[in-house]
Amino acid sequence: EGECEGFFSQLPHRYFEEDCLHAILISGLKDPIPELERFLPYIDNWATCDQLSPKCFRKYPESLPKKIREWMAAEETYVIRFGIGMLMQHFLDDRFDPVYLQQVSEVQSQEYYVNMMIAWYFATALAKQTEAALPYLEQYQLDPWVHNKTIQKAVESYRISDPLKEYIRTLRVKNGKTKERKERTADPV
């Protein structure tokens, strides 16, 4: 009844709950991009960021990859995290393209919540797109902290087979250096 427009313009919000409500309302919009663009720079916590998931993106993901690249290139921590999260939610199944792995691997940040999202993305990719994601660990293409966090999250996952978990444990980075990789003796997939 017109109240949303006024609420959307009251940025930044004072309370966490207002940010959560804002995320819920945006997630229900038919065209959320304008409101996303206005709201994303004001997000200051992972919970609001990860809650934000516009329903229409499931039906019409075609225009998302370009926007996701823009979000991942932003300077704000939670805008970057949101972009990676959208790739994880919408482009690791039937719409998967290996170029997305490369794009996420190229995100460089000192921000904990960005690096955690990169690790979460790669751990999920190991479960859903094993053959495409595994070389990023085998070739040590990720930041050492992200690399090890990816392994930790993958090992904790119920979606990854025990043989694969055993293999990726051997790929950990110790003391900031990659160790000599053992040759694969069996296909862990």
GROMACS .gro file of C-alpha atoms in nm:
model
  189
    1GLU     CA    1   0.000   0.000   0.000
    2GLY     CA    2   0.287   0.234  -0.074
    3GLU     CA    3   0.460   0.190   0.260
    4CYS     CA    4   0.748  -0.008   0.109
    5GLU     CA    5   0.872   0.281  -0.101
    6GLY     CA    6   0.905   0.502   0.205
    7PHE     CA    7   1.069   0.227   0.405
    8PHE     CA    8   1.312   0.148   0.119
    9SER     CA    9   1.426   0.509   0.111
   10GLN     CA   10   1.506   0.523   0.484
   11LEU     CA   11   1.867   0.412   0.451
   12PRO     CA   12   2.068   0.335   0.646
   13HIS     CA   13   1.836   0.164   0.888
   14ARG     CA   14   1.900   0.193   1.257
   15TYR     CA   15   1.820  -0.165   1.360
   16PHE     CA   16   1.930  -0.508   1.239
   17GLU     CA   17   1.566  -0.617   1.221
   18GLU     CA   18   1.490  -0.332   0.980
   19ASP     CA   19   1.769  -0.459   0.752
   20CYS     CA   20   1.624  -0.810   0.773
   21LEU     CA   21   1.279  -0.681   0.680
   22HIS     CA   22   1.429  -0.481   0.394
   23ALA     CA   23   1.599  -0.799   0.262
   24ILE     CA   24   1.274  -0.998   0.287
   25LEU     CA   25   1.079  -0.730   0.102
   26ILE     CA   26   1.338  -0.701  -0.176
   27SER     CA   27   1.343  -1.079  -0.212
   28GLY     CA   28   0.974  -1.071  -0.300
   29LEU     CA   29   0.994  -0.800  -0.569
   30LYS     CA   30   0.935  -0.885  -0.936
   31ASP     CA   31   1.219  -0.650  -1.039
   32PRO     CA   32   1.453  -0.629  -0.740
   33ILE     CA   33   1.763  -0.487  -0.914
   34PRO     CA   34   1.694  -0.114  -0.850
   35GLU     CA   35   1.624  -0.175  -0.481
   36LEU     CA   36   1.918  -0.415  -0.454
   37GLU     CA   37   2.150  -0.152  -0.597
   38ARG     CA   38   2.025   0.098  -0.341
   39PHE     CA   39   2.033  -0.142  -0.043
   40LEU     CA   40   2.348  -0.353  -0.096
   41PRO     CA   41   2.601  -0.082   0.000
   42TYR     CA   42   2.428  -0.043   0.338
   43ILE     CA   43   2.449  -0.409   0.437
   44ASP     CA   44   2.692  -0.442   0.726
   45ASN     CA   45   2.659  -0.805   0.836
   46TRP     CA   46   2.665  -1.154   0.688
   47ALA     CA   47   2.320  -1.253   0.815
   48THR     CA   48   2.135  -0.983   0.622
   49CYS     CA   49   2.355  -1.044   0.318
   50ASP     CA   50   2.292  -1.420   0.312
   51GLN     CA   51   1.921  -1.378   0.377
   52LEU     CA   52   1.883  -1.163   0.066
   53SER     CA   53   1.776  -1.397  -0.215
   54PRO     CA   54   1.531  -1.254  -0.470
   55LYS     CA   55   1.284  -1.524  -0.572
   56CYS     CA   56   1.262  -1.401  -0.930
   57PHE     CA   57   1.631  -1.491  -0.985
   58ARG     CA   58   1.528  -1.858  -0.983
   59LYS     CA   59   1.292  -1.802  -1.276
   60TYR     CA   60   1.493  -1.549  -1.476
   61PRO     CA   61   1.866  -1.604  -1.418
   62GLU     CA   62   1.975  -1.506  -1.771
   63SER     CA   63   2.062  -1.147  -1.685
   64LEU     CA   64   2.233  -1.233  -1.357
   65PRO     CA   65   2.590  -1.322  -1.465
   66LYS     CA   66   2.666  -0.967  -1.578
   67LYS     CA   67   2.526  -0.817  -1.254
   68ILE     CA   68   2.709  -1.077  -1.047
   69ARG     CA   69   3.041  -0.977  -1.207
   70GLU     CA   70   2.964  -0.614  -1.117
   71TRP     CA   71   2.883  -0.708  -0.757
   72MET     CA   72   3.198  -0.919  -0.724
   73ALA     CA   73   3.406  -0.624  -0.850
   74ALA     CA   74   3.261  -0.384  -0.590
   75GLU     CA   75   3.457  -0.244  -0.300
   76GLU     CA   76   3.201  -0.315  -0.028
   77THR     CA   77   3.246  -0.644   0.157
   78TYR     CA   78   2.884  -0.752   0.153
   79VAL     CA   79   2.821  -0.652  -0.207
   80ILE     CA   80   3.104  -0.887  -0.308
   81ARG     CA   81   2.974  -1.159  -0.077
   82PHE     CA   82   2.625  -1.121  -0.220
   83GLY     CA   83   2.755  -1.162  -0.576
   84ILE     CA   84   2.943  -1.481  -0.492
   85GLY     CA   85   2.639  -1.609  -0.303
   86MET     CA   86   2.419  -1.557  -0.609
   87LEU     CA   87   2.663  -1.758  -0.819
   88MET     CA   88   2.655  -2.034  -0.559
   89GLN     CA   89   2.275  -2.039  -0.540
   90HIS     CA   90   2.193  -2.015  -0.909
   91PHE     CA   91   2.489  -2.133  -1.115
   92LEU     CA   92   2.634  -2.451  -0.970
   93ASP     CA   93   2.374  -2.688  -1.111
   94ASP     CA   94   2.229  -2.700  -1.464
   95ARG     CA   95   2.337  -2.341  -1.543
   96PHE     CA   96   2.698  -2.407  -1.441
   97ASP     CA   97   2.985  -2.274  -1.651
   98PRO     CA   98   3.349  -2.335  -1.543
   99VAL     CA   99   3.421  -1.967  -1.606
  100TYR     CA  100   3.233  -1.890  -1.282
  101LEU     CA  101   3.493  -2.083  -1.082
  102GLN     CA  102   3.764  -1.873  -1.242
  103GLN     CA  103   3.580  -1.550  -1.168
  104VAL     CA  104   3.540  -1.638  -0.800
  105SER     CA  105   3.903  -1.753  -0.772
  106GLU     CA  106   4.013  -1.410  -0.899
  107VAL     CA  107   3.837  -1.223  -0.618
  108GLN     CA  108   4.112  -1.092  -0.391
  109SER     CA  109   4.017  -0.961  -0.049
  110GLN     CA  110   4.148  -0.924   0.302
  111GLU     CA  111   3.791  -0.929   0.434
  112TYR     CA  112   3.701  -1.234   0.641
  113TYR     CA  113   3.339  -1.248   0.521
  114VAL     CA  114   3.440  -1.231   0.155
  115ASN     CA  115   3.701  -1.504   0.199
  116MET     CA  116   3.456  -1.723   0.389
  117MET     CA  117   3.209  -1.692   0.102
  118ILE     CA  118   3.478  -1.786  -0.152
  119ALA     CA  119   3.560  -2.095   0.055
  120TRP     CA  120   3.191  -2.181   0.090
  121TYR     CA  121   3.146  -2.140  -0.285
  122PHE     CA  122   3.436  -2.372  -0.367
  123ALA     CA  123   3.331  -2.631  -0.108
  124THR     CA  124   2.983  -2.634  -0.263
  125ALA     CA  125   3.137  -2.652  -0.611
  126LEU     CA  126   3.338  -2.956  -0.499
  127ALA     CA  127   3.010  -3.126  -0.408
  128LYS     CA  128   2.822  -3.025  -0.723
  129GLN     CA  129   3.090  -2.982  -0.993
  130THR     CA  130   3.377  -3.194  -0.861
  131GLU     CA  131   3.576  -3.238  -1.181
  132ALA     CA  132   3.574  -2.865  -1.256
  133ALA     CA  133   3.642  -2.748  -0.898
  134LEU     CA  134   3.905  -2.999  -0.784
  135PRO     CA  135   4.190  -2.856  -0.998
  136TYR     CA  136   4.167  -2.529  -0.804
  137LEU     CA  137   4.282  -2.719  -0.497
  138GLU     CA  138   4.522  -2.951  -0.677
  139GLN     CA  139   4.696  -2.658  -0.846
  140TYR     CA  140   4.680  -2.434  -0.538
  141GLN     CA  141   4.503  -2.154  -0.725
  142LEU     CA  142   4.334  -2.005  -0.419
  143ASP     CA  143   4.471  -1.784  -0.143
  144PRO     CA  144   4.623  -2.023   0.119
  145TRP     CA  145   4.369  -1.930   0.388
  146VAL     CA  146   4.077  -1.969   0.144
  147HIS     CA  147   4.228  -2.294   0.015
  148ASN     CA  148   4.244  -2.449   0.363
  149LYS     CA  149   3.902  -2.314   0.463
  150THR     CA  150   3.757  -2.469   0.145
  151ILE     CA  151   3.905  -2.804   0.245
  152GLN     CA  152   3.767  -2.769   0.598
  153LYS     CA  153   3.417  -2.687   0.475
  154ALA     CA  154   3.428  -2.969   0.215
  155VAL     CA  155   3.543  -3.224   0.473
  156GLU     CA  156   3.254  -3.118   0.700
  157SER     CA  157   3.003  -3.160   0.416
  158TYR     CA  158   2.768  -3.458   0.391
  159ARG     CA  159   2.752  -3.409   0.014
  160ILE     CA  160   3.113  -3.509  -0.049
  161SER     CA  161   3.223  -3.872  -0.058
  162ASP     CA  162   3.464  -4.009   0.201
  163PRO     CA  163   3.730  -4.097  -0.061
  164LEU     CA  164   3.722  -3.741  -0.195
  165LYS     CA  165   3.744  -3.603   0.159
  166GLU     CA  166   4.051  -3.817   0.225
  167TYR     CA  167   4.214  -3.699  -0.095
  168ILE     CA  168   4.150  -3.328  -0.046
  169ARG     CA  169   4.288  -3.350   0.310
  170THR     CA  170   4.625  -3.426   0.146
  171LEU     CA  171   4.607  -3.092  -0.038
  172ARG     CA  172   4.617  -2.867   0.270
  173VAL     CA  173   4.860  -2.578   0.272
  174LYS     CA  174   5.091  -2.588   0.573
  175ASN     CA  175   5.272  -2.282   0.706
  176GLY     CA  176   5.163  -2.079   0.403
  177LYS     CA  177   5.342  -2.315   0.164
  178THR     CA  178   5.210  -2.586  -0.061
  179LYS     CA  179   5.348  -2.930   0.010
  180GLU     CA  180   5.451  -3.177  -0.251
  181ARG     CA  181   5.135  -3.329  -0.386
  182LYS     CA  182   5.101  -3.705  -0.374
  183GLU     CA  183   5.001  -3.869  -0.698
  184ARG     CA  184   4.642  -3.984  -0.709
  185THR     CA  185   4.628  -4.360  -0.685
  186ALA     CA  186   4.253  -4.389  -0.717
  187ASP     CA  187   3.976  -4.175  -0.853
  188PRO     CA  188   3.824  -4.011  -0.541
  189VAL     CA  189   3.511  -3.899  -0.721
   0.00000   0.00000   0.00000
